[in-house]
Amino acid sequence: MIRKTRLFTPGPTPLLPAAQFAMAAADIHHRTPEFRSLYTRVLAQLKEFVGTKNDVIILSSSGSGAMEASVSNLTSPGDRVLVLTAGKFGERWTGITKAFGCHVDVVDAPYGSTFTLDQVKAALKLETRAVFVQATESSTGVRHDIEGIAKLLKSENSEALLIVDAITGLGTTHLDMDAWGVDVFIGGSQKAVMMPPGLSYLAVSQRAWDRMEATYNPRYYFDLRKERKNAAKGESAYTPAVALIAALGASLEYITGQGGGDLTVGRTNLVNNAETCAAMTRAAAEAMGFRLFAPKGYEAAAATAILPPEGTDSGVIVKGLKSKFAAIVTDGQGEMKGSLFRIAHIGYFDYMDTIAIIGALEQVAIAAKLPLPNLTFGTGLVAAQKFFAEHAK
Ligand SMILES: *Cc1c(COP(=O)(O)O)cnc(C)c1O
């Protein structure tokens, strides 16, 4: 049979055709009224997509650039900060904050789990200036309790800013920046907004803008205050990634269309879509006898991390899906390689994609004679079909 390449990875994610067309057509100069009107519209729509009244800044970088910008703009050398980590992306926060000379406290939960609010409370100091965390840890498929952490910081009267890598949280998780009092939400283009890598964005609270007046870690290209000043005029400080901004505009239009002309509704529908695809996948995997990596109730809708049967390398499944069906799923990152595989639901995935990957997983698992208790054709598909019939919104 012919093989159609399909990404089932939590970034890059499958591309929206309209975003690709918009990129190809974007030969405009960035100091023109044409660009200014595009940029102004995209920035306004991004606020709605994030679900905040706060200003949103776009940077020409992958997601980690915005993570670094949040550290360089919001901390000073010697600042005490708290990193909450349970995976590879959490560890990136530790790396960046250390690189910028922060005194870093770490709550380090095992991979495949999350930390308790009691652990966070115990690690929070009077001097803690900022807390860094992921909304969803893409390396393990675990969702962290951002609302709970935000409430905890409030109830402790903490001065700490809450800075959240929501790079796979946005568009997959119901998040409420303003109501919860989150100070920074970070997003990336190759995730829920269905376009290529190269843009990151940050929503920044007034409290965080105020903090920037006093912090003095070095920053130049990623100077958020400079970008904010320019954004108010519909421009960016340096040459922006014009084609990617055009693509982002097209994606946000698509999401608006999925909400019947209302971007807020479209965003909610996109989150519900990811949740449905994720729940179908979990139901299928468990029916086939696989175990899930994330604890019950803390599964990220961005991606499902599935454990192979004891004694089997997850590479068998990753390679089987690729060679037989050209379906790209991700193995575990770093030391998790071989011990899990991840199927993504973030962005441009639908019912059809989900059914297809579950069917393909059955094929690969049965061909490899994986030692799973309920491994026959249809077991996973039936569970997914039932979930969809009973729950899909
Ligand atoms: C993809 C991702 C990032 C950003 O990685 P880049 O490669 O810099 O885009 C950061 N955090 C999480 C949770 C991610 O999934």
mmCIF file of C-alpha atoms and ligand atoms in Angstrom:
data_model
loop_
_atom_site.group_PDB
_atom_site.id
_atom_site.type_symbol
_atom_site.label_atom_id
_atom_site.label_comp_id
_atom_site.label_asym_id
_atom_site.label_seq_id
_atom_site.Cartn_x
_atom_site.Cartn_y
_atom_site.Cartn_z
ATOM 1 C CA MET A 1 0.000 0.000 0.000
ATOM 2 C CA ILE A 2 1.130 3.589 -0.427
ATOM 3 C CA ARG A 3 2.172 5.336 2.736
ATOM 4 C CA LYS A 4 0.991 8.839 3.577
ATOM 5 C CA THR A 5 3.272 10.534 6.058
ATOM 6 C CA ARG A 6 1.375 11.779 9.082
ATOM 7 C CA LEU A 7 2.734 13.477 12.183
ATOM 8 C CA PHE A 8 1.325 12.352 15.524
ATOM 9 C CA THR A 9 3.954 14.339 17.423
ATOM 10 C CA PRO A 10 3.398 17.037 20.063
ATOM 11 C CA GLY A 11 5.301 19.638 18.027
ATOM 12 C CA PRO A 12 5.718 20.001 15.191
ATOM 13 C CA THR A 13 2.073 19.134 14.643
ATOM 14 C CA PRO A 14 0.197 18.649 11.338
ATOM 15 C CA LEU A 15 -0.046 21.831 9.275
ATOM 16 C CA LEU A 16 -3.307 23.574 8.486
ATOM 17 C CA PRO A 17 -3.445 23.934 4.663
ATOM 18 C CA ALA A 18 -4.778 27.512 4.948
ATOM 19 C CA ALA A 19 -1.752 28.433 7.071
ATOM 20 C CA GLN A 20 0.597 27.011 4.433
ATOM 21 C CA PHE A 21 -1.122 28.989 1.671
ATOM 22 C CA ALA A 22 -0.940 32.167 3.734
ATOM 23 C CA MET A 23 2.809 31.649 4.194
ATOM 24 C CA ALA A 24 3.375 31.200 0.495
ATOM 25 C CA ALA A 25 1.477 34.409 -0.290
ATOM 26 C CA ALA A 26 3.152 36.590 2.326
ATOM 27 C CA ASP A 27 5.601 38.660 0.304
ATOM 28 C CA ILE A 28 4.976 41.900 2.156
ATOM 29 C CA HIS A 29 7.408 44.326 3.735
ATOM 30 C CA HIS A 30 7.175 44.721 7.481
ATOM 31 C CA ARG A 31 7.248 48.535 7.594
ATOM 32 C CA THR A 32 4.065 49.002 5.621
ATOM 33 C CA PRO A 33 0.409 49.634 6.493
ATOM 34 C CA GLU A 34 -0.366 46.192 5.072
ATOM 35 C CA PHE A 35 1.855 44.458 7.601
ATOM 36 C CA ARG A 36 0.786 46.731 10.447
ATOM 37 C CA SER A 37 -2.848 45.816 9.922
ATOM 38 C CA LEU A 38 -2.007 42.079 9.776
ATOM 39 C CA TYR A 39 0.157 42.267 12.907
ATOM 40 C CA THR A 40 -2.370 44.304 14.864
ATOM 41 C CA ARG A 41 -5.127 41.859 13.979
ATOM 42 C CA VAL A 42 -3.027 38.796 14.841
ATOM 43 C CA LEU A 43 -1.950 40.252 18.205
ATOM 44 C CA ALA A 44 -5.579 41.021 19.097
ATOM 45 C CA GLN A 45 -6.704 37.535 18.061
ATOM 46 C CA LEU A 46 -3.870 35.918 20.005
ATOM 47 C CA LYS A 47 -5.165 37.559 23.195
ATOM 48 C CA GLU A 48 -8.501 35.896 22.581
ATOM 49 C CA PHE A 49 -6.812 32.612 21.784
ATOM 50 C CA VAL A 50 -4.867 32.730 25.052
ATOM 51 C CA GLY A 51 -8.036 33.981 26.757
ATOM 52 C CA THR A 52 -6.652 37.101 28.401
ATOM 53 C CA LYS A 53 -6.918 40.878 28.452
ATOM 54 C CA ASN A 54 -3.141 41.083 28.932
ATOM 55 C CA ASP A 55 -0.856 42.169 26.122
ATOM 56 C CA VAL A 56 0.616 39.373 24.027
ATOM 57 C CA ILE A 57 4.085 39.616 22.480
ATOM 58 C CA ILE A 58 5.249 37.584 19.477
ATOM 59 C CA LEU A 59 8.917 36.602 19.109
ATOM 60 C CA SER A 60 10.788 35.071 16.160
ATOM 61 C CA SER A 61 12.027 31.944 17.920
ATOM 62 C CA SER A 62 10.931 28.492 18.896
ATOM 63 C CA GLY A 63 9.140 28.144 22.218
ATOM 64 C CA SER A 64 12.339 27.999 24.245
ATOM 65 C CA GLY A 65 13.182 31.555 23.115
ATOM 66 C CA ALA A 66 10.086 32.842 24.891
ATOM 67 C CA MET A 67 10.991 30.731 27.935
ATOM 68 C CA GLU A 68 14.400 32.406 27.965
ATOM 69 C CA ALA A 69 12.815 35.851 27.428
ATOM 70 C CA SER A 70 10.580 35.345 30.455
ATOM 71 C CA VAL A 71 13.646 34.586 32.560
ATOM 72 C CA SER A 72 15.903 37.353 31.187
ATOM 73 C CA ASN A 73 13.166 39.991 31.450
ATOM 74 C CA LEU A 74 11.673 39.011 34.800
ATOM 75 C CA THR A 75 14.647 38.064 36.965
ATOM 76 C CA SER A 76 17.895 39.583 38.199
ATOM 77 C CA PRO A 77 21.068 37.668 39.065
ATOM 78 C CA GLY A 78 20.752 36.184 42.547
ATOM 79 C CA ASP A 79 16.931 36.153 42.530
ATOM 80 C CA ARG A 80 15.497 33.198 44.364
ATOM 81 C CA VAL A 81 13.160 31.309 42.040
ATOM 82 C CA LEU A 82 11.254 28.041 42.260
ATOM 83 C CA VAL A 83 11.119 25.543 39.393
ATOM 84 C CA LEU A 84 8.455 22.830 39.488
ATOM 85 C CA THR A 85 9.556 19.994 37.268
ATOM 86 C CA ALA A 86 8.531 16.441 36.392
ATOM 87 C CA GLY A 87 10.029 16.037 32.944
ATOM 88 C CA LYS A 88 12.373 17.237 30.221
ATOM 89 C CA PHE A 89 10.677 20.609 29.706
ATOM 90 C CA GLY A 90 10.604 21.300 33.436
ATOM 91 C CA GLU A 91 14.353 20.648 33.455
ATOM 92 C CA ARG A 92 14.704 23.304 30.759
ATOM 93 C CA TRP A 93 13.401 25.870 33.270
ATOM 94 C CA THR A 94 16.144 24.823 35.694
ATOM 95 C CA GLY A 95 18.746 25.199 32.948
ATOM 96 C CA ILE A 96 17.589 28.639 31.832
ATOM 97 C CA THR A 97 17.124 30.129 35.306
ATOM 98 C CA LYS A 98 20.585 28.879 36.308
ATOM 99 C CA ALA A 99 22.103 30.315 33.120
ATOM 100 C CA PHE A 100 20.741 33.712 34.149
ATOM 101 C CA GLY A 101 22.256 33.506 37.616
ATOM 102 C CA CYS A 102 19.115 32.806 39.623
ATOM 103 C CA HIS A 103 19.285 30.969 42.935
ATOM 104 C CA VAL A 104 17.108 28.035 41.909
ATOM 105 C CA ASP A 105 14.980 25.924 44.271
ATOM 106 C CA VAL A 106 13.540 22.847 42.579
ATOM 107 C CA VAL A 107 10.554 20.636 43.312
ATOM 108 C CA ASP A 108 11.426 17.567 41.310
ATOM 109 C CA ALA A 109 8.659 14.974 40.900
ATOM 110 C CA PRO A 110 9.397 11.651 39.161
ATOM 111 C CA TYR A 111 8.718 11.393 35.411
ATOM 112 C CA GLY A 112 5.131 10.348 34.817
ATOM 113 C CA SER A 113 3.835 12.121 37.913
ATOM 114 C CA THR A 114 3.096 15.628 39.111
ATOM 115 C CA PHE A 115 3.942 17.446 42.353
ATOM 116 C CA THR A 116 1.427 18.027 45.132
ATOM 117 C CA LEU A 117 0.415 21.498 46.252
ATOM 118 C CA ASP A 118 1.864 20.636 49.667
ATOM 119 C CA GLN A 119 5.257 20.092 48.041
ATOM 120 C CA VAL A 120 4.971 23.450 46.300
ATOM 121 C CA LYS A 121 3.938 25.151 49.531
ATOM 122 C CA ALA A 122 6.855 23.651 51.417
ATOM 123 C CA ALA A 123 9.338 24.845 48.780
ATOM 124 C CA LEU A 124 7.946 28.364 48.501
ATOM 125 C CA LYS A 125 10.063 30.893 50.379
ATOM 126 C CA LEU A 126 9.240 34.421 51.446
ATOM 127 C CA GLU A 127 11.989 35.542 49.043
ATOM 128 C CA THR A 128 10.761 33.492 46.048
ATOM 129 C CA ARG A 129 10.531 35.985 43.186
ATOM 130 C CA ALA A 130 9.131 33.707 40.508
ATOM 131 C CA VAL A 131 7.719 30.209 40.034
ATOM 132 C CA PHE A 132 8.327 28.407 36.732
ATOM 133 C CA VAL A 133 6.248 25.439 35.604
ATOM 134 C CA GLN A 134 4.683 23.699 32.564
ATOM 135 C CA ALA A 135 0.915 23.604 32.036
ATOM 136 C CA THR A 136 1.416 20.238 30.370
ATOM 137 C CA GLU A 137 4.726 18.364 30.406
ATOM 138 C CA SER A 138 4.949 17.082 26.828
ATOM 139 C CA SER A 139 7.724 14.611 27.613
ATOM 140 C CA THR A 140 5.498 12.586 29.958
ATOM 141 C CA GLY A 141 1.930 13.483 28.904
ATOM 142 C CA VAL A 142 1.173 14.866 32.360
ATOM 143 C CA ARG A 143 -0.910 17.954 33.165
ATOM 144 C CA HIS A 144 0.110 20.086 36.132
ATOM 145 C CA ASP A 145 -2.442 21.885 38.330
ATOM 146 C CA ILE A 146 -1.858 25.502 37.291
ATOM 147 C CA GLU A 147 -5.078 26.744 38.877
ATOM 148 C CA GLY A 148 -4.125 25.111 42.170
ATOM 149 C CA ILE A 149 -0.619 26.590 42.085
ATOM 150 C CA ALA A 150 -1.972 30.063 41.234
ATOM 151 C CA LYS A 151 -4.453 29.855 44.133
ATOM 152 C CA LEU A 152 -1.729 28.689 46.467
ATOM 153 C CA LEU A 153 0.492 31.658 45.584
ATOM 154 C CA LYS A 154 -2.436 33.995 46.238
ATOM 155 C CA SER A 155 -3.359 32.422 49.557
ATOM 156 C CA GLU A 156 0.279 32.616 50.669
ATOM 157 C CA ASN A 157 0.365 36.308 49.647
ATOM 158 C CA SER A 158 3.448 35.425 47.632
ATOM 159 C CA GLU A 159 5.244 38.109 45.648
ATOM 160 C CA ALA A 160 6.345 35.411 43.212
ATOM 161 C CA LEU A 161 5.330 35.760 39.592
ATOM 162 C CA LEU A 162 3.783 32.602 38.140
ATOM 163 C CA ILE A 163 5.398 31.903 34.760
ATOM 164 C CA VAL A 164 3.854 29.043 32.827
ATOM 165 C CA ASP A 165 5.204 27.241 29.782
ATOM 166 C CA ALA A 166 1.826 26.573 28.188
ATOM 167 C CA ILE A 167 3.436 25.662 24.877
ATOM 168 C CA THR A 168 1.406 22.449 24.692
ATOM 169 C CA GLY A 169 -1.139 23.600 27.294
ATOM 170 C CA LEU A 170 -2.709 26.306 25.134
ATOM 171 C CA GLY A 171 -5.349 24.869 22.839
ATOM 172 C CA THR A 172 -5.502 21.571 24.757
ATOM 173 C CA THR A 173 -6.354 22.627 28.305
ATOM 174 C CA HIS A 174 -8.983 24.923 29.775
ATOM 175 C CA LEU A 175 -6.812 27.719 31.173
ATOM 176 C CA ASP A 176 -7.942 31.062 32.617
ATOM 177 C CA MET A 177 -4.981 33.406 32.901
ATOM 178 C CA ASP A 178 -6.820 36.443 34.236
ATOM 179 C CA ALA A 179 -9.159 34.692 36.676
ATOM 180 C CA TRP A 180 -6.357 32.566 38.120
ATOM 181 C CA GLY A 181 -3.833 35.415 38.175
ATOM 182 C CA VAL A 182 -1.134 33.767 36.064
ATOM 183 C CA ASP A 183 1.617 36.245 35.114
ATOM 184 C CA VAL A 184 3.018 34.719 31.940
ATOM 185 C CA PHE A 185 1.619 32.149 29.543
ATOM 186 C CA ILE A 186 4.002 31.048 26.802
ATOM 187 C CA GLY A 187 2.954 29.467 23.494
ATOM 188 C CA GLY A 188 4.711 28.196 20.374
ATOM 189 C CA SER A 189 3.672 28.127 16.718
ATOM 190 C CA GLN A 190 4.365 24.450 15.978
ATOM 191 C CA LYS A 191 1.839 23.272 18.549
ATOM 192 C CA ALA A 192 -1.902 24.050 18.862
ATOM 193 C CA VAL A 193 -1.940 26.741 16.155
ATOM 194 C CA MET A 194 -1.187 24.183 13.446
ATOM 195 C CA MET A 195 1.727 25.893 11.717
ATOM 196 C CA PRO A 196 5.473 25.411 11.314
ATOM 197 C CA PRO A 197 8.014 26.124 14.065
ATOM 198 C CA GLY A 198 9.560 29.579 14.325
ATOM 199 C CA LEU A 199 7.243 31.779 16.385
ATOM 200 C CA SER A 200 6.740 31.942 20.107
ATOM 201 C CA TYR A 201 4.347 34.172 21.991
ATOM 202 C CA LEU A 202 3.866 35.326 25.561
ATOM 203 C CA ALA A 203 0.898 36.838 27.373
ATOM 204 C CA VAL A 204 2.255 39.055 30.154
ATOM 205 C CA SER A 205 0.347 40.375 33.194
ATOM 206 C CA GLN A 206 0.563 43.955 34.467
ATOM 207 C CA ARG A 207 2.361 42.657 37.565
ATOM 208 C CA ALA A 208 5.028 41.173 35.296
ATOM 209 C CA TRP A 209 5.342 44.361 33.224
ATOM 210 C CA ASP A 210 5.842 46.251 36.510
ATOM 211 C CA ARG A 211 8.504 43.755 37.608
ATOM 212 C CA MET A 212 10.433 44.390 34.392
ATOM 213 C CA GLU A 213 11.028 48.008 35.439
ATOM 214 C CA ALA A 214 13.361 46.803 38.196
ATOM 215 C CA THR A 215 14.958 43.582 36.924
ATOM 216 C CA TYR A 216 18.397 43.763 35.357
ATOM 217 C CA ASN A 217 19.391 40.471 33.785
ATOM 218 C CA PRO A 218 20.912 41.095 30.322
ATOM 219 C CA ARG A 219 18.517 41.151 27.376
ATOM 220 C CA TYR A 220 18.627 42.746 23.979
ATOM 221 C CA TYR A 221 16.912 40.932 21.096
ATOM 222 C CA PHE A 222 14.310 39.468 23.459
ATOM 223 C CA ASP A 223 13.561 42.740 25.260
ATOM 224 C CA LEU A 224 9.847 42.416 25.929
ATOM 225 C CA ARG A 225 9.289 46.069 26.800
ATOM 226 C CA LYS A 226 10.785 47.138 23.494
ATOM 227 C CA GLU A 227 8.574 44.641 21.637
ATOM 228 C CA ARG A 228 5.508 45.886 23.515
ATOM 229 C CA LYS A 229 6.214 49.490 22.515
ATOM 230 C CA ASN A 230 6.553 48.508 18.878
ATOM 231 C CA ALA A 231 3.558 46.184 18.973
ATOM 232 C CA ALA A 232 1.381 49.108 20.058
ATOM 233 C CA LYS A 233 2.232 50.675 16.669
ATOM 234 C CA GLY A 234 1.587 47.436 14.786
ATOM 235 C CA GLU A 235 5.267 46.693 14.337
ATOM 236 C CA SER A 236 7.971 44.481 15.783
ATOM 237 C CA ALA A 237 11.343 45.766 16.947
ATOM 238 C CA TYR A 238 13.293 43.807 14.316
ATOM 239 C CA THR A 239 12.378 42.100 11.056
ATOM 240 C CA PRO A 240 9.520 39.787 12.046
ATOM 241 C CA ALA A 241 8.928 36.315 10.592
ATOM 242 C CA VAL A 242 6.335 37.834 8.247
ATOM 243 C CA ALA A 243 5.300 34.595 6.559
ATOM 244 C CA LEU A 244 4.785 32.855 9.886
ATOM 245 C CA ILE A 245 2.711 35.754 11.168
ATOM 246 C CA ALA A 246 0.527 35.462 8.055
ATOM 247 C CA ALA A 247 0.193 31.733 8.773
ATOM 248 C CA LEU A 248 -0.760 32.459 12.374
ATOM 249 C CA GLY A 249 -3.431 34.859 11.128
ATOM 250 C CA ALA A 250 -4.862 32.121 8.907
ATOM 251 C CA SER A 251 -4.833 29.583 11.754
ATOM 252 C CA LEU A 252 -6.592 31.934 14.124
ATOM 253 C CA GLU A 253 -9.207 32.597 11.411
ATOM 254 C CA TYR A 254 -9.694 28.842 11.078
ATOM 255 C CA ILE A 255 -10.116 28.436 14.833
ATOM 256 C CA THR A 256 -12.596 31.348 14.764
ATOM 257 C CA GLY A 257 -14.501 29.527 12.028
ATOM 258 C CA GLN A 258 -14.588 26.372 14.149
ATOM 259 C CA GLY A 259 -16.350 28.504 16.766
ATOM 260 C CA GLY A 260 -18.983 29.713 14.317
ATOM 261 C CA GLY A 261 -17.262 33.098 13.985
ATOM 262 C CA ASP A 262 -16.310 33.450 17.676
ATOM 263 C CA LEU A 263 -12.646 32.839 18.492
ATOM 264 C CA THR A 264 -13.321 32.230 22.187
ATOM 265 C CA VAL A 265 -15.826 29.520 21.265
ATOM 266 C CA GLY A 266 -13.377 28.198 18.657
ATOM 267 C CA ARG A 267 -10.643 27.938 21.283
ATOM 268 C CA THR A 268 -12.973 26.061 23.627
ATOM 269 C CA ASN A 269 -13.913 23.708 20.791
ATOM 270 C CA LEU A 270 -10.243 23.128 20.001
ATOM 271 C CA VAL A 271 -9.586 22.189 23.637
ATOM 272 C CA ASN A 272 -12.623 19.896 23.671
ATOM 273 C CA ASN A 273 -11.395 18.338 20.419
ATOM 274 C CA ALA A 274 -7.982 17.535 21.920
ATOM 275 C CA GLU A 275 -9.634 16.181 25.059
ATOM 276 C CA THR A 276 -11.880 13.907 23.001
ATOM 277 C CA CYS A 277 -9.004 12.598 20.831
ATOM 278 C CA ALA A 278 -6.934 12.017 23.989
ATOM 279 C CA ALA A 279 -9.733 10.223 25.826
ATOM 280 C CA MET A 280 -10.430 7.989 22.793
ATOM 281 C CA THR A 281 -6.727 7.106 22.668
ATOM 282 C CA ARG A 282 -6.534 6.378 26.399
ATOM 283 C CA ALA A 283 -9.659 4.209 26.240
ATOM 284 C CA ALA A 284 -8.227 2.277 23.285
ATOM 285 C CA ALA A 285 -4.783 1.809 24.829
ATOM 286 C CA GLU A 286 -6.193 0.595 28.139
ATOM 287 C CA ALA A 287 -8.658 -1.750 26.429
ATOM 288 C CA MET A 288 -5.738 -3.312 24.539
ATOM 289 C CA GLY A 289 -3.939 -3.842 27.832
ATOM 290 C CA PHE A 290 -1.402 -1.010 27.676
ATOM 291 C CA ARG A 291 -0.755 1.088 30.757
ATOM 292 C CA LEU A 292 -0.701 4.891 30.674
ATOM 293 C CA PHE A 293 2.201 6.924 32.070
ATOM 294 C CA ALA A 294 0.178 9.846 33.488
ATOM 295 C CA PRO A 295 -1.718 9.511 36.766
ATOM 296 C CA LYS A 296 -5.549 9.387 36.511
ATOM 297 C CA GLY A 297 -7.000 12.884 36.380
ATOM 298 C CA TYR A 298 -3.687 14.455 35.348
ATOM 299 C CA GLU A 299 -3.472 13.232 31.762
ATOM 300 C CA ALA A 300 -2.513 15.973 29.313
ATOM 301 C CA ALA A 301 -4.829 16.248 26.319
ATOM 302 C CA ALA A 302 -1.822 17.455 24.293
ATOM 303 C CA ALA A 303 -0.318 13.965 24.051
ATOM 304 C CA THR A 304 -0.872 10.531 25.526
ATOM 305 C CA ALA A 305 2.193 8.718 26.853
ATOM 306 C CA ILE A 306 1.709 4.955 26.671
ATOM 307 C CA LEU A 307 3.926 2.301 28.281
ATOM 308 C CA PRO A 308 4.858 -0.766 26.236
ATOM 309 C CA PRO A 309 4.394 -4.137 27.932
ATOM 310 C CA GLU A 310 7.116 -5.080 30.410
ATOM 311 C CA GLY A 311 10.265 -6.189 28.605
ATOM 312 C CA THR A 312 9.328 -4.556 25.272
ATOM 313 C CA ASP A 313 11.216 -1.548 23.928
ATOM 314 C CA SER A 314 8.802 1.209 22.862
ATOM 315 C CA GLY A 315 10.983 1.604 19.761
ATOM 316 C CA VAL A 316 9.266 -1.519 18.376
ATOM 317 C CA ILE A 317 5.995 0.419 18.242
ATOM 318 C CA VAL A 318 7.529 3.723 17.120
ATOM 319 C CA LYS A 319 9.452 2.019 14.307
ATOM 320 C CA GLY A 320 6.544 -0.260 13.360
ATOM 321 C CA LEU A 321 4.139 2.661 12.957
ATOM 322 C CA LYS A 322 6.690 4.509 10.869
ATOM 323 C CA SER A 323 7.743 1.675 8.583
ATOM 324 C CA LYS A 324 4.280 0.215 8.028
ATOM 325 C CA PHE A 325 2.119 3.353 7.976
ATOM 326 C CA ALA A 326 4.501 6.373 7.844
ATOM 327 C CA ALA A 327 2.844 7.486 11.072
ATOM 328 C CA ILE A 328 5.302 9.438 13.191
ATOM 329 C CA VAL A 329 4.833 9.036 16.932
ATOM 330 C CA THR A 330 7.519 9.976 19.449
ATOM 331 C CA ASP A 331 9.532 7.707 21.677
ATOM 332 C CA GLY A 332 10.430 8.825 25.197
ATOM 333 C CA GLN A 333 12.863 11.758 25.481
ATOM 334 C CA GLY A 334 16.322 11.319 27.015
ATOM 335 C CA GLU A 335 16.474 8.514 29.552
ATOM 336 C CA MET A 336 12.777 7.751 28.868
ATOM 337 C CA LYS A 337 13.732 6.504 25.381
ATOM 338 C CA GLY A 338 12.598 2.924 24.938
ATOM 339 C CA SER A 339 10.198 3.059 27.879
ATOM 340 C CA LEU A 340 7.183 4.881 26.421
ATOM 341 C CA PHE A 341 5.676 6.239 23.213
ATOM 342 C CA ARG A 342 3.582 9.355 22.749
ATOM 343 C CA ILE A 343 0.618 10.020 20.475
ATOM 344 C CA ALA A 344 -0.276 13.701 20.097
ATOM 345 C CA HIS A 345 -3.719 15.318 19.944
ATOM 346 C CA ILE A 346 -2.663 18.972 19.956
ATOM 347 C CA GLY A 347 -3.844 21.113 17.078
ATOM 348 C CA TYR A 348 -5.075 19.793 13.757
ATOM 349 C CA PHE A 349 -6.169 16.263 14.721
ATOM 350 C CA ASP A 350 -9.706 14.978 14.456
ATOM 351 C CA TYR A 351 -11.824 11.863 14.928
ATOM 352 C CA MET A 352 -10.569 10.343 11.662
ATOM 353 C CA ASP A 353 -6.903 10.763 12.609
ATOM 354 C CA THR A 354 -7.529 9.275 16.024
ATOM 355 C CA ILE A 355 -9.342 6.212 14.719
ATOM 356 C CA ALA A 356 -6.591 5.732 12.139
ATOM 357 C CA ILE A 357 -3.715 5.788 14.621
ATOM 358 C CA ILE A 358 -5.549 3.396 16.950
ATOM 359 C CA GLY A 359 -6.180 0.996 14.048
ATOM 360 C CA ALA A 360 -2.527 1.238 13.033
ATOM 361 C CA LEU A 361 -1.411 0.656 16.621
ATOM 362 C CA GLU A 362 -3.494 -2.550 16.687
ATOM 363 C CA GLN A 363 -1.826 -3.696 13.463
ATOM 364 C CA VAL A 364 1.682 -3.037 14.769
ATOM 365 C CA ALA A 365 1.053 -4.499 18.227
ATOM 366 C CA ILE A 366 -0.465 -7.697 16.817
ATOM 367 C CA ALA A 367 2.245 -8.117 14.163
ATOM 368 C CA ALA A 368 4.898 -7.713 16.885
ATOM 369 C CA LYS A 369 3.014 -10.218 19.106
ATOM 370 C CA LEU A 370 3.218 -7.841 22.057
ATOM 371 C CA PRO A 371 2.455 -9.682 25.290
ATOM 372 C CA LEU A 372 -0.761 -7.782 26.046
ATOM 373 C CA PRO A 373 -3.785 -9.496 27.619
ATOM 374 C CA ASN A 374 -6.520 -8.252 25.260
ATOM 375 C CA LEU A 375 -4.730 -8.027 21.972
ATOM 376 C CA THR A 376 -7.145 -8.825 19.158
ATOM 377 C CA PHE A 377 -8.221 -6.704 16.217
ATOM 378 C CA GLY A 378 -10.867 -4.199 17.180
ATOM 379 C CA THR A 379 -10.384 -4.107 20.955
ATOM 380 C CA GLY A 380 -8.903 -0.615 20.932
ATOM 381 C CA LEU A 381 -11.164 0.632 18.179
ATOM 382 C CA VAL A 382 -14.332 -0.502 19.939
ATOM 383 C CA ALA A 383 -13.324 1.311 23.124
ATOM 384 C CA ALA A 384 -12.544 4.496 21.176
ATOM 385 C CA GLN A 385 -15.778 4.298 19.189
ATOM 386 C CA LYS A 386 -17.810 3.875 22.357
ATOM 387 C CA PHE A 387 -16.101 6.804 24.024
ATOM 388 C CA PHE A 388 -16.786 8.992 21.011
ATOM 389 C CA ALA A 389 -20.438 7.920 20.738
ATOM 390 C CA GLU A 390 -21.098 8.546 24.404
ATOM 391 C CA HIS A 391 -19.035 11.640 25.149
ATOM 392 C CA ALA A 392 -17.930 13.624 22.115
ATOM 393 C CA LYS A 393 -19.062 17.246 22.105
HETATM 394 C C1 LIG B 1 7.666 22.061 22.350
HETATM 395 C C2 LIG B 1 7.782 22.486 23.755
HETATM 396 C C3 LIG B 1 8.637 23.530 24.146
HETATM 397 C C4 LIG B 1 9.436 24.363 23.198
HETATM 398 O O1 LIG B 1 10.392 23.727 22.537
HETATM 399 P P1 LIG B 1 11.023 24.423 21.249
HETATM 400 O O2 LIG B 1 11.706 23.283 20.612
HETATM 401 O O3 LIG B 1 11.921 25.482 21.714
HETATM 402 O O4 LIG B 1 9.864 24.984 20.457
HETATM 403 C C5 LIG B 1 8.658 23.905 25.470
HETATM 404 N N1 LIG B 1 7.882 23.320 26.370
HETATM 405 C C6 LIG B 1 7.039 22.334 26.053
HETATM 406 C C7 LIG B 1 6.178 21.760 27.127
HETATM 407 C C8 LIG B 1 6.961 21.881 24.731
HETATM 408 O O5 LIG B 1 6.120 20.893 24.417
#
